[in-house]
PDB file of N, CA, C and O in Angstrom:
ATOM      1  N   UNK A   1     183.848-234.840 -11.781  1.00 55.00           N
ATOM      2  CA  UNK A   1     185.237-235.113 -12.067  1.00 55.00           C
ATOM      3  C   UNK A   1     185.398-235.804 -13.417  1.00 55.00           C
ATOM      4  O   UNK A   1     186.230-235.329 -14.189  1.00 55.00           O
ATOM      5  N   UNK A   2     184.893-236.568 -13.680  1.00 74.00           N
ATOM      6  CA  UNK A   2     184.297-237.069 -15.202  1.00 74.00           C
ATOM      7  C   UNK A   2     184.568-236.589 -16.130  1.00 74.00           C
ATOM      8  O   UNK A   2     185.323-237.006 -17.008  1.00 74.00           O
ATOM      9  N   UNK A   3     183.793-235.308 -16.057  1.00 80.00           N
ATOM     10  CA  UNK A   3     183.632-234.136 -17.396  1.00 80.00           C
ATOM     11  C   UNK A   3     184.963-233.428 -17.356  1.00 80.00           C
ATOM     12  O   UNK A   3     185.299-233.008 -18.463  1.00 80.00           O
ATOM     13  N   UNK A   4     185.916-233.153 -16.254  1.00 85.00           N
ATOM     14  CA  UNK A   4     186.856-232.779 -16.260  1.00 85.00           C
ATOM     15  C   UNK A   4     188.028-233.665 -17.320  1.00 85.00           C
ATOM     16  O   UNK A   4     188.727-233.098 -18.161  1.00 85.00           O
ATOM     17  N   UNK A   5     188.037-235.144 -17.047  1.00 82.00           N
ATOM     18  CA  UNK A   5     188.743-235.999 -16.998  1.00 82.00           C
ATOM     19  C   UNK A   5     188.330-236.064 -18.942  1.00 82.00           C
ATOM     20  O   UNK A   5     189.178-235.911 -19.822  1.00 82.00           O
ATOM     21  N   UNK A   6     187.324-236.242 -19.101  1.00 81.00           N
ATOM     22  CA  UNK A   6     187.099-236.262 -21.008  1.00 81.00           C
ATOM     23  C   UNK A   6     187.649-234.853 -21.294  1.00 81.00           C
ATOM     24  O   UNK A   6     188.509-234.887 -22.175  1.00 81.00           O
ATOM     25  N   UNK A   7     187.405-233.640 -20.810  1.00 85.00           N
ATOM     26  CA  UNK A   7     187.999-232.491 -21.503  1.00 85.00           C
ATOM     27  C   UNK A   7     189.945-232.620 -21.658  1.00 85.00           C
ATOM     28  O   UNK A   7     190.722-232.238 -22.534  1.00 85.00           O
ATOM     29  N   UNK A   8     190.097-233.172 -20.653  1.00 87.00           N
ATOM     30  CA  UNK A   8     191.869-233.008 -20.415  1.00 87.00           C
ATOM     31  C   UNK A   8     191.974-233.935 -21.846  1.00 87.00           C
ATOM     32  O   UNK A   8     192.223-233.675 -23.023  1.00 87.00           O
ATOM     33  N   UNK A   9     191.638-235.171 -21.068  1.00 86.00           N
ATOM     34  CA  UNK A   9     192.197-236.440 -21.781  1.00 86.00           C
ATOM     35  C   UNK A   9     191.687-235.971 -23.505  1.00 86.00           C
ATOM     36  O   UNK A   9     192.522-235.735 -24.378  1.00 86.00           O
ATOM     37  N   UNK A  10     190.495-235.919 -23.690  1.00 87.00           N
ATOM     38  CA  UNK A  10     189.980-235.194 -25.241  1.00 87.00           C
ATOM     39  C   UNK A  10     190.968-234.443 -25.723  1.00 87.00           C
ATOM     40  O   UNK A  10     191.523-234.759 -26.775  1.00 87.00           O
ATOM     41  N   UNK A  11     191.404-233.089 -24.855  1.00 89.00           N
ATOM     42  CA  UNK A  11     192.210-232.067 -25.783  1.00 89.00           C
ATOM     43  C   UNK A  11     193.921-232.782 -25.791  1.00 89.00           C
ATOM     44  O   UNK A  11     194.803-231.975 -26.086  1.00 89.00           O
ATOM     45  N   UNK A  12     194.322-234.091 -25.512  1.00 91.00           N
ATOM     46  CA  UNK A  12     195.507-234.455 -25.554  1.00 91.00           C
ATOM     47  C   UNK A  12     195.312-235.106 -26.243  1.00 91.00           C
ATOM     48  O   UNK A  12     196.219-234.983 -27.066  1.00 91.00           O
ATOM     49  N   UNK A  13     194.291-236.261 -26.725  1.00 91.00           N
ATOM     50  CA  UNK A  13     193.794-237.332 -28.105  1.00 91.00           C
ATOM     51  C   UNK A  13     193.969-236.621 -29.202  1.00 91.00           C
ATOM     52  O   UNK A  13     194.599-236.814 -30.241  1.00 91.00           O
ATOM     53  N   UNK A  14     193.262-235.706 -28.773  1.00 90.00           N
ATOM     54  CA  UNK A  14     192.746-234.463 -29.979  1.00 90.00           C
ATOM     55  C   UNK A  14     193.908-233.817 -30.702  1.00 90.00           C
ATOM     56  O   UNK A  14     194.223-234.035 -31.872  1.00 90.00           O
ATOM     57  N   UNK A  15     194.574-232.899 -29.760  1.00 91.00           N
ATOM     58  CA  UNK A  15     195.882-232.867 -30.394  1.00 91.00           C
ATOM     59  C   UNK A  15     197.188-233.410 -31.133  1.00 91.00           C
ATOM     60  O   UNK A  15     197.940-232.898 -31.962  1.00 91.00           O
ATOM     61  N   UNK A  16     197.150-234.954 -30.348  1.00 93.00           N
ATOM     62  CA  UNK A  16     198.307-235.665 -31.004  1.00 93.00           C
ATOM     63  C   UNK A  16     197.418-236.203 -32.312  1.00 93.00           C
ATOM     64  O   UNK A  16     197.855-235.869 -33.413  1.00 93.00           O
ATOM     65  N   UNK A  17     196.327-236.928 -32.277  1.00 91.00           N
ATOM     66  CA  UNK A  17     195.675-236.721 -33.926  1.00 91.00           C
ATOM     67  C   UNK A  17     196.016-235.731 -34.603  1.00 91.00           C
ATOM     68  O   UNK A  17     196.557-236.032 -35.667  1.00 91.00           O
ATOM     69  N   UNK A  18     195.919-234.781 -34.420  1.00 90.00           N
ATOM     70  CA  UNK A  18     196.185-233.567 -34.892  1.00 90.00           C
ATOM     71  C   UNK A  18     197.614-233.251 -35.843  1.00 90.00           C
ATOM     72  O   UNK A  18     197.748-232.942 -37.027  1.00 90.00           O
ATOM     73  N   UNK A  19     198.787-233.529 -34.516  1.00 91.00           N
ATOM     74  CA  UNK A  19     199.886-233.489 -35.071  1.00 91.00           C
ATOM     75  C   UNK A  19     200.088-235.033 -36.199  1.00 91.00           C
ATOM     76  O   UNK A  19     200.694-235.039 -37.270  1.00 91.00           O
ATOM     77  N   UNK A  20     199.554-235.932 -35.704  1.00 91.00           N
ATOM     78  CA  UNK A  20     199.622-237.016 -36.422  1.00 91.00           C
ATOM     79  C   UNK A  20     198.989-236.633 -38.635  1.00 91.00           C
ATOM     80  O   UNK A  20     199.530-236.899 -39.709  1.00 91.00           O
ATOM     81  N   UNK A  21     198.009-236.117 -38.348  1.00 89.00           N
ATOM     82  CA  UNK A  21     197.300-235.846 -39.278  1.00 89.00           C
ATOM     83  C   UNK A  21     198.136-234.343 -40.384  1.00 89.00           C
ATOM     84  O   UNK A  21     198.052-233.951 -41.548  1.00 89.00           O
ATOM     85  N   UNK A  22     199.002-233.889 -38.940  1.00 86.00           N
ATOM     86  CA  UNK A  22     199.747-232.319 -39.922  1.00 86.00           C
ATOM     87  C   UNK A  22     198.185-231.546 -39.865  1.00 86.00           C
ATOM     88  O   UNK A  22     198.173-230.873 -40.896  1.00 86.00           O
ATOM     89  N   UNK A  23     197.231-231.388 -39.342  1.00 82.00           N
ATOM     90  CA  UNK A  23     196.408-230.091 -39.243  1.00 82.00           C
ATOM     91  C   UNK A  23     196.075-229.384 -38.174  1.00 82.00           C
ATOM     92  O   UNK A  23     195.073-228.723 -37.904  1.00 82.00           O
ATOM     93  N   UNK A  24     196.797-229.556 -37.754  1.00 75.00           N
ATOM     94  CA  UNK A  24     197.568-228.783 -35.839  1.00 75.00           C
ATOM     95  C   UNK A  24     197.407-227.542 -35.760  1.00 75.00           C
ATOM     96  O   UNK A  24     196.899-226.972 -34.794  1.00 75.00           O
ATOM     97  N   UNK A  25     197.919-226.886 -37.002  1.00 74.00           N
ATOM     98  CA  UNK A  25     197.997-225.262 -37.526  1.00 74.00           C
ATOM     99  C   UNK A  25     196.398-225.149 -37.714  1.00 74.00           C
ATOM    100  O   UNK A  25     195.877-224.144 -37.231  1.00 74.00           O
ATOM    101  N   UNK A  26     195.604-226.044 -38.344  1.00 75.00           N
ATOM    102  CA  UNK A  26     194.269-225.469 -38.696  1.00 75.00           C
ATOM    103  C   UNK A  26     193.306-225.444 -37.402  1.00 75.00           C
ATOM    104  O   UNK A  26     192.370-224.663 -37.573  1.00 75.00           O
ATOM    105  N   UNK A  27     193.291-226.147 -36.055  1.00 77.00           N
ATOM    106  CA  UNK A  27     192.774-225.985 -35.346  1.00 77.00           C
ATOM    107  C   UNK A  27     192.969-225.409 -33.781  1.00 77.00           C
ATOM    108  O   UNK A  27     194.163-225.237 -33.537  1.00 77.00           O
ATOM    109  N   UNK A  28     192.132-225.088 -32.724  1.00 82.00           N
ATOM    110  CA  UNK A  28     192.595-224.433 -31.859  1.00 82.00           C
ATOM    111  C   UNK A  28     192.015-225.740 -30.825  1.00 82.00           C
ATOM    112  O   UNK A  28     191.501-226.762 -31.280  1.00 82.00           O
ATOM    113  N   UNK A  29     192.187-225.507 -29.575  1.00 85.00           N
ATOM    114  CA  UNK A  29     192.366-226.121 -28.354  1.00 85.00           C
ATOM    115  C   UNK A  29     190.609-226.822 -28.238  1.00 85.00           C
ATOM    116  O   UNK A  29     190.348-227.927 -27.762  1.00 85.00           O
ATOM    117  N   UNK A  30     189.711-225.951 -28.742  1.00 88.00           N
ATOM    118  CA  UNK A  30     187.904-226.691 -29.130  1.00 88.00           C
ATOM    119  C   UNK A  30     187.819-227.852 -29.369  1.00 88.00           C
ATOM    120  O   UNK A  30     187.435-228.847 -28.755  1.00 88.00           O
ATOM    121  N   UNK A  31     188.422-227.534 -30.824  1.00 87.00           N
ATOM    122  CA  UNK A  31     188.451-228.720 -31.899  1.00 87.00           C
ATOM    123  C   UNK A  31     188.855-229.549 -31.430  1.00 87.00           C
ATOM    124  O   UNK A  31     188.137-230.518 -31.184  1.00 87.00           O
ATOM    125  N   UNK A  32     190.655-229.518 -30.984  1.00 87.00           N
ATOM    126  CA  UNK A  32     190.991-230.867 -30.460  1.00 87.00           C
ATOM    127  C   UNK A  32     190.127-231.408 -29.329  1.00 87.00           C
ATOM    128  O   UNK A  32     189.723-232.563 -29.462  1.00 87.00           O
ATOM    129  N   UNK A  33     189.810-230.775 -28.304  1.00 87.00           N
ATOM    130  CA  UNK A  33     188.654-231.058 -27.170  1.00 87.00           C
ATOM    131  C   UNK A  33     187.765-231.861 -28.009  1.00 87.00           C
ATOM    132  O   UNK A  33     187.500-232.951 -27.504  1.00 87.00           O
ATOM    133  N   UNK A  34     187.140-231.594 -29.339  1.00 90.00           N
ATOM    134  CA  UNK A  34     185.913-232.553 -29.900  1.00 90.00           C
ATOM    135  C   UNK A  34     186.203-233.482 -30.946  1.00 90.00           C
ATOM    136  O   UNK A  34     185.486-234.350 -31.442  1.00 90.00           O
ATOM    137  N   UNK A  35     187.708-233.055 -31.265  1.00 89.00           N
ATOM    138  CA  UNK A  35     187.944-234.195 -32.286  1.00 89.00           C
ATOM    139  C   UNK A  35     188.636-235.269 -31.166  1.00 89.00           C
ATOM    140  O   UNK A  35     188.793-236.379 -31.676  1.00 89.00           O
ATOM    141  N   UNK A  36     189.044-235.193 -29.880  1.00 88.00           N
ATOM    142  CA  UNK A  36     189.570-236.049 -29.183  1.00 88.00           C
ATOM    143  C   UNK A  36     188.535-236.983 -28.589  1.00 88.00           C
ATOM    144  O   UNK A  36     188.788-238.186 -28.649  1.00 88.00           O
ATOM    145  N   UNK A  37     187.228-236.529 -27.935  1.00 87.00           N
ATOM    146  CA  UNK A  37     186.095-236.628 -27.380  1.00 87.00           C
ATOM    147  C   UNK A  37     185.579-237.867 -28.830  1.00 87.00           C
ATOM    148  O   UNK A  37     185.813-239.072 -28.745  1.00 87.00           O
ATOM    149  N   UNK A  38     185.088-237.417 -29.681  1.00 89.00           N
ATOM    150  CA  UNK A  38     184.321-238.065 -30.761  1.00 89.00           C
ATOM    151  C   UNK A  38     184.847-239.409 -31.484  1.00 89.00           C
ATOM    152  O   UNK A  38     184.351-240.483 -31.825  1.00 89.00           O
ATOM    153  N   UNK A  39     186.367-238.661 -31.549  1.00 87.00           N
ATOM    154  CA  UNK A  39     187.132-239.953 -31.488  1.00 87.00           C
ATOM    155  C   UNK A  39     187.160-240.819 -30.848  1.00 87.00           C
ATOM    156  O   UNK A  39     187.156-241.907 -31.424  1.00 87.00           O
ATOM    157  N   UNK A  40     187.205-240.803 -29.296  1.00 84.00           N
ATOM    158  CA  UNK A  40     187.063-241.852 -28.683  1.00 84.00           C
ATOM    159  C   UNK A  40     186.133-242.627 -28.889  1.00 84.00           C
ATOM    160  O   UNK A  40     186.278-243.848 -28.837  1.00 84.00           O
ATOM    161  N   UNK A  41     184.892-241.973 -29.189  1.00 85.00           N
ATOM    162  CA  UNK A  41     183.915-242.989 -29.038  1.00 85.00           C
ATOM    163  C   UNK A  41     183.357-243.531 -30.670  1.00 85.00           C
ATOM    164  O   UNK A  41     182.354-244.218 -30.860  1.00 85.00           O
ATOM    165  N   UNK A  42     184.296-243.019 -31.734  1.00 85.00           N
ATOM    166  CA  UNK A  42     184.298-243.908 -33.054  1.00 85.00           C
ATOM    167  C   UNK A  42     185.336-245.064 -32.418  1.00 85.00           C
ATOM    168  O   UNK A  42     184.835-246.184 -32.520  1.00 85.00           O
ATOM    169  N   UNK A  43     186.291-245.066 -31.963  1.00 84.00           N
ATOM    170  CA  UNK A  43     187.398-246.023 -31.589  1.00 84.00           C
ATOM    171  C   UNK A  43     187.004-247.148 -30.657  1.00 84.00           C
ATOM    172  O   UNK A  43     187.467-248.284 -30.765  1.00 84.00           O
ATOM    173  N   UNK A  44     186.025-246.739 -29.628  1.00 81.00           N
ATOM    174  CA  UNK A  44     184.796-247.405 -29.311  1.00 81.00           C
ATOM    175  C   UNK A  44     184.075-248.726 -29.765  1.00 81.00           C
ATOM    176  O   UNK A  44     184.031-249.946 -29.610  1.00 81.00           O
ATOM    177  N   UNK A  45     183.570-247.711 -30.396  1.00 83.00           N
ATOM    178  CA  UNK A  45     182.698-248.604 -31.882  1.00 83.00           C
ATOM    179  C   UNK A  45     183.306-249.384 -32.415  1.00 83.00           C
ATOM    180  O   UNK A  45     182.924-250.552 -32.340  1.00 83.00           O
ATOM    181  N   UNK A  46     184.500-249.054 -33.171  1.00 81.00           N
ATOM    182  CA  UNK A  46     184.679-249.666 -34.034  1.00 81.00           C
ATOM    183  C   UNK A  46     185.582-251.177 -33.290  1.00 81.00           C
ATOM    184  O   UNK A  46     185.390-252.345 -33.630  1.00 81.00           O
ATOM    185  N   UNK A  47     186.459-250.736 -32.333  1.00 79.00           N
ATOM    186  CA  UNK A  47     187.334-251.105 -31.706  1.00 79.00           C
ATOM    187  C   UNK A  47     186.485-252.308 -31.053  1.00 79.00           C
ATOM    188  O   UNK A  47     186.393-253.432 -31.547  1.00 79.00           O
ATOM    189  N   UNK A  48     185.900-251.893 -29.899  1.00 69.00           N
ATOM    190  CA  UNK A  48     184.740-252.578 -28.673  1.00 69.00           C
ATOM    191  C   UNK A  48     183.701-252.919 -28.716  1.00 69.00           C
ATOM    192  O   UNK A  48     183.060-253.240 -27.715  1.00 69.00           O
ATOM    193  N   UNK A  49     183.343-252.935 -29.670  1.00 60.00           N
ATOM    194  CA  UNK A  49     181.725-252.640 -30.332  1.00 60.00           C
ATOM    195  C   UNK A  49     180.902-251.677 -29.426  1.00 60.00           C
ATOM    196  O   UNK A  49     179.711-251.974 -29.332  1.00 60.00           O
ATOM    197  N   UNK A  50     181.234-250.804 -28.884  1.00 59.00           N
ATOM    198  CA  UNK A  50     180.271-249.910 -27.838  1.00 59.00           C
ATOM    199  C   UNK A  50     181.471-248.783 -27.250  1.00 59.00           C
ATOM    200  O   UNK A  50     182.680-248.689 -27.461  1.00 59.00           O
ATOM    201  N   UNK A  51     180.671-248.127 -26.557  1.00 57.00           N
ATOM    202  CA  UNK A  51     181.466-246.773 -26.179  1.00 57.00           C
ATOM    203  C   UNK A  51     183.097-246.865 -25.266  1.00 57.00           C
ATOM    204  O   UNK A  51     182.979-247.185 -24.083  1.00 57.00           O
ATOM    205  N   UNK A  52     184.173-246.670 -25.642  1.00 62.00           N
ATOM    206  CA  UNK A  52     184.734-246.827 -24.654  1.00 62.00           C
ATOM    207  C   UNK A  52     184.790-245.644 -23.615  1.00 62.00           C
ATOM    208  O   UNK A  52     185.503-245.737 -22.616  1.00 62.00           O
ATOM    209  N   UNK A  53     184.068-244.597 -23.855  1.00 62.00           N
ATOM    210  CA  UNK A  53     184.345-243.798 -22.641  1.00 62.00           C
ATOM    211  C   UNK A  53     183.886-244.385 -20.934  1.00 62.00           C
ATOM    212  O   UNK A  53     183.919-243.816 -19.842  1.00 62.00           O
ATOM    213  N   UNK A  54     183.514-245.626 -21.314  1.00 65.00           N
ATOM    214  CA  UNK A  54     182.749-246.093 -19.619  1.00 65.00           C
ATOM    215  C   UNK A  54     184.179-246.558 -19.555  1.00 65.00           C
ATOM    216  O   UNK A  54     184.805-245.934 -18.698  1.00 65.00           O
ATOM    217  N   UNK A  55     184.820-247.371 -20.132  1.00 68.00           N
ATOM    218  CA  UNK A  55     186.154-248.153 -19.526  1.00 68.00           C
ATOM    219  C   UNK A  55     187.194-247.382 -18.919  1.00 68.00           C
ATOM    220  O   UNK A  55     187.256-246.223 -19.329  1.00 68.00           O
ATOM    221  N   UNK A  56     187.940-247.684 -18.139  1.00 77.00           N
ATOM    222  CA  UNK A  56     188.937-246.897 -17.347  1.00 77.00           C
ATOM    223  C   UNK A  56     189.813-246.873 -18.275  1.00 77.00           C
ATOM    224  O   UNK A  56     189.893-247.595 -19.268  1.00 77.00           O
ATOM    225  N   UNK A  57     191.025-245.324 -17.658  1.00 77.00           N
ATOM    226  CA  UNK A  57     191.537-244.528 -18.945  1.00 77.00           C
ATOM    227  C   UNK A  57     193.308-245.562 -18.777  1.00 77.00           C
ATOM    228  O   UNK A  57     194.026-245.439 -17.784  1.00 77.00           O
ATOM    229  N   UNK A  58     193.549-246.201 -19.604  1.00 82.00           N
ATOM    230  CA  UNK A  58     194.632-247.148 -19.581  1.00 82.00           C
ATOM    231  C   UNK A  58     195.440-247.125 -20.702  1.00 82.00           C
ATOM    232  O   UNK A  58     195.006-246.391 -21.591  1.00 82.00           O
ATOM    233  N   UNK A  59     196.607-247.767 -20.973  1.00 85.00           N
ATOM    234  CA  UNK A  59     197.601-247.174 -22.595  1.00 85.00           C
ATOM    235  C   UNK A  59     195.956-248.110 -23.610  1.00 85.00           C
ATOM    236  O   UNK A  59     195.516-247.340 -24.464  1.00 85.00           O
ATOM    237  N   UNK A  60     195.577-248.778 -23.586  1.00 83.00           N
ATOM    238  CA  UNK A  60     194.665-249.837 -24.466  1.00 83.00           C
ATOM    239  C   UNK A  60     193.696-248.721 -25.030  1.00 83.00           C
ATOM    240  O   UNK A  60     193.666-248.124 -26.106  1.00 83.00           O
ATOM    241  N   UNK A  61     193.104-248.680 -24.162  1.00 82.00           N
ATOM    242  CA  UNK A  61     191.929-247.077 -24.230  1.00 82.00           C
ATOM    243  C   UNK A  61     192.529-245.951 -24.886  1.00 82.00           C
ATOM    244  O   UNK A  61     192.203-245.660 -26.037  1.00 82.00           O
ATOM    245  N   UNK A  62     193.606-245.123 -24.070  1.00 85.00           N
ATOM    246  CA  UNK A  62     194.306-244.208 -25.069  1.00 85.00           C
ATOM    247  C   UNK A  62     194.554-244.433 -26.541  1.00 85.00           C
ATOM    248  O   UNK A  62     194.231-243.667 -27.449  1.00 85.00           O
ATOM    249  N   UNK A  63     195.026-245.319 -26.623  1.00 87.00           N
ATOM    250  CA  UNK A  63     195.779-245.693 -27.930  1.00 87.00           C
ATOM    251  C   UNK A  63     194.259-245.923 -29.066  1.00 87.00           C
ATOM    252  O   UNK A  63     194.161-245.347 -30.150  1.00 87.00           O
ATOM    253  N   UNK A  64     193.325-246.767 -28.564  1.00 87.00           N
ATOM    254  CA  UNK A  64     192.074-246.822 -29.178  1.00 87.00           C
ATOM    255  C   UNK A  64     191.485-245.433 -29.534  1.00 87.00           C
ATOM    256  O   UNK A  64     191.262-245.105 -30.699  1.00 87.00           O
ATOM    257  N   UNK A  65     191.221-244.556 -28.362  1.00 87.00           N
ATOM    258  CA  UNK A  65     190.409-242.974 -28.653  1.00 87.00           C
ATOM    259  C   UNK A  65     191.606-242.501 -29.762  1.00 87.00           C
ATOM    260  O   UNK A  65     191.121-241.911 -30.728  1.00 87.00           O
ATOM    261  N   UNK A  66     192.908-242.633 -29.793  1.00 90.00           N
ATOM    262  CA  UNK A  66     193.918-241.843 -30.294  1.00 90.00           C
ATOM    263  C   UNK A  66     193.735-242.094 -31.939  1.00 90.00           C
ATOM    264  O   UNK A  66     193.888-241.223 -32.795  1.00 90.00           O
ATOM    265  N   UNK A  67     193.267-243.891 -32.250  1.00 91.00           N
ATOM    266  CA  UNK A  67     193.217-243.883 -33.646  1.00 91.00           C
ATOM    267  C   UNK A  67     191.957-243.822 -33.980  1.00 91.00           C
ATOM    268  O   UNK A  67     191.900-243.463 -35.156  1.00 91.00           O
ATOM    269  N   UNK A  68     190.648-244.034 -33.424  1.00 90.00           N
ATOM    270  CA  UNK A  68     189.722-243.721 -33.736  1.00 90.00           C
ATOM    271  C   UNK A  68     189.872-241.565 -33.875  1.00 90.00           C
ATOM    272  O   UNK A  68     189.583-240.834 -34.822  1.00 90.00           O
ATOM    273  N   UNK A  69     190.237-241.341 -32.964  1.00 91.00           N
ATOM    274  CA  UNK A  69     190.486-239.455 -33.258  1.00 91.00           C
ATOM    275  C   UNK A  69     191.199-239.170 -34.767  1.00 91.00           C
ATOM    276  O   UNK A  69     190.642-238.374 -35.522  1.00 91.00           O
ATOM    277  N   UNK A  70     192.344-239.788 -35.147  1.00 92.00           N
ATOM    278  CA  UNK A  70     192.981-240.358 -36.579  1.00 92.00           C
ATOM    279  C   UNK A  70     191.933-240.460 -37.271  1.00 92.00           C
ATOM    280  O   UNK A  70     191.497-239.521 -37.936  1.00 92.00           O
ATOM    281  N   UNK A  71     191.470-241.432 -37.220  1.00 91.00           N
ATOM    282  CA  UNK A  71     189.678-242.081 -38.810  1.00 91.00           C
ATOM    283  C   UNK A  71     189.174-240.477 -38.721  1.00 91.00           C
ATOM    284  O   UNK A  71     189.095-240.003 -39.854  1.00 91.00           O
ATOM    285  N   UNK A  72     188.899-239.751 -37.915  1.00 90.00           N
ATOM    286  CA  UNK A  72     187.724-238.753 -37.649  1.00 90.00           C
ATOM    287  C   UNK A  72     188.178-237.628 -38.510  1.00 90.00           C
ATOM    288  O   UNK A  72     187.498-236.940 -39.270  1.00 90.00           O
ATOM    289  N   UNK A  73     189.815-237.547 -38.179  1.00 89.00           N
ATOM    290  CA  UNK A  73     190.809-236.835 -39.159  1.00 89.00           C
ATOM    291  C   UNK A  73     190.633-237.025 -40.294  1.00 89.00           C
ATOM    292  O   UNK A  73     190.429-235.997 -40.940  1.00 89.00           O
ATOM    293  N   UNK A  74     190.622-238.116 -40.941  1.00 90.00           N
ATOM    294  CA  UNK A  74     191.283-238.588 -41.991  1.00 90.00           C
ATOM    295  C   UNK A  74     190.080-238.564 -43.056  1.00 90.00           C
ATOM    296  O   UNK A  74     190.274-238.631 -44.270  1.00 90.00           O
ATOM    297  N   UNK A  75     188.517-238.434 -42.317  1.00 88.00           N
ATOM    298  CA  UNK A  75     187.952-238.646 -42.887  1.00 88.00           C
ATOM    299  C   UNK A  75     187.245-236.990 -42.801  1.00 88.00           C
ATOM    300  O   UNK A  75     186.627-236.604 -43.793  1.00 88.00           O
ATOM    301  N   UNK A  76     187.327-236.390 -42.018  1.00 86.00           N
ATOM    302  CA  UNK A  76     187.429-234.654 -42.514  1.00 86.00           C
ATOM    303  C   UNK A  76     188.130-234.226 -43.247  1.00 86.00           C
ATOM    304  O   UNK A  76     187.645-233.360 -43.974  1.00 86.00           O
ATOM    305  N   UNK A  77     189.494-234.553 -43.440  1.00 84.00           N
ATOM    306  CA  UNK A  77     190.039-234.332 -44.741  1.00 84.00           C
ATOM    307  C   UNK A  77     189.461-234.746 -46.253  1.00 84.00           C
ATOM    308  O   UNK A  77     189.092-234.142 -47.260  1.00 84.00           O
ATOM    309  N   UNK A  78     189.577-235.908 -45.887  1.00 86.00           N
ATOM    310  CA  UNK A  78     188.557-236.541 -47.363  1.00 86.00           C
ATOM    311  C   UNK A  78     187.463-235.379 -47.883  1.00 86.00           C
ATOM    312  O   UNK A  78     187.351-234.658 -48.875  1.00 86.00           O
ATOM    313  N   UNK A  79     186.551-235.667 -46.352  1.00 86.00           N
ATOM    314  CA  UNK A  79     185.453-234.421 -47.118  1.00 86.00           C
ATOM    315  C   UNK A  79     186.102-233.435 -47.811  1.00 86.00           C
ATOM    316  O   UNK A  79     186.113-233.275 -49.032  1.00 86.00           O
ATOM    317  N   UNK A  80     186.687-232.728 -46.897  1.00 81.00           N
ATOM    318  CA  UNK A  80     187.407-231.486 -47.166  1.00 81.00           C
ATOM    319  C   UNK A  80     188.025-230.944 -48.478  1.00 81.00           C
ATOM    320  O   UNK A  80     187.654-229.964 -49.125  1.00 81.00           O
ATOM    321  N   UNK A  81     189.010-231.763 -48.722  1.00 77.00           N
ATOM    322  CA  UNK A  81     190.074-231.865 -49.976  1.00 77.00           C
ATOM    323  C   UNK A  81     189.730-232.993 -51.139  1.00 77.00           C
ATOM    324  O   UNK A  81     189.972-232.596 -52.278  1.00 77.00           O
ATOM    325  N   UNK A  82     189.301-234.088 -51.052  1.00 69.00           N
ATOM    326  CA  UNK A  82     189.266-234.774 -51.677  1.00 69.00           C
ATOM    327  C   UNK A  82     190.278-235.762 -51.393  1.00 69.00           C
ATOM    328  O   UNK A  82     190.219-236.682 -52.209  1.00 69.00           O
ATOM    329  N   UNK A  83     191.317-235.922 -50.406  1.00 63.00           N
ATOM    330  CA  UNK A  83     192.295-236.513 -49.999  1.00 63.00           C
ATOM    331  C   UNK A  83     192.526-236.668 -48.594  1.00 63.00           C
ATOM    332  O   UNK A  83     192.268-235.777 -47.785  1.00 63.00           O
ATOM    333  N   UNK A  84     193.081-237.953 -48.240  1.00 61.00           N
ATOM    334  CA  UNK A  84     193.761-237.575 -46.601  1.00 61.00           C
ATOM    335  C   UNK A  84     194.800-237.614 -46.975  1.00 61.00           C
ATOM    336  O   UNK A  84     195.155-238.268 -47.956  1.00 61.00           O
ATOM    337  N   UNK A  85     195.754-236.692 -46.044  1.00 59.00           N
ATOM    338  CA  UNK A  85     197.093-236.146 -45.814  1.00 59.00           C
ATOM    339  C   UNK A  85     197.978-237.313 -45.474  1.00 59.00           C
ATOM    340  O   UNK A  85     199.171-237.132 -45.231  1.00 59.00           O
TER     341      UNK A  85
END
């Protein structure tokens, strides 16, 4: 139930980064699944000092995976373009 629960919750992080970032159009339902997923656990880090995917899923947690999913954005763009959006 777990793995279920990171795919949902991932492809909804994933996406609103997404729209947050304006590159919504460049990706499909994957991406957000791994930019939501990866995010969380930079937001984690940076946030908790350690993973938050063990902590239960609460607005604190959301909001953490949501801007850590943002940095993950922001900093694929960089690569990308030379700029974040």
């Amino acid at each position: 139930m777990g793995l279920i629960m990171w795919l949902i919750v991932g492809g909804v992080i994933g996406w609103l980064a997404s729209i947050i970032m304006r590159t919504d159009a460049q990706q499909g339902i994957l991406l957000n699944i791994v930019v939501g997923i990866v995010g969380a656990f930079i937001g984690g880090l940076i946030l908790s000092g350690g993973s938050i995917n063990s902590a239960p899923l609460n607005l604190t947690t959301f909001l953490v995976s949501l801007l850590g999913a943002v940095i993950l954005l922001a900093i694929v763009n960089l690569v990308r373009r030379g700029r974040v959006r």
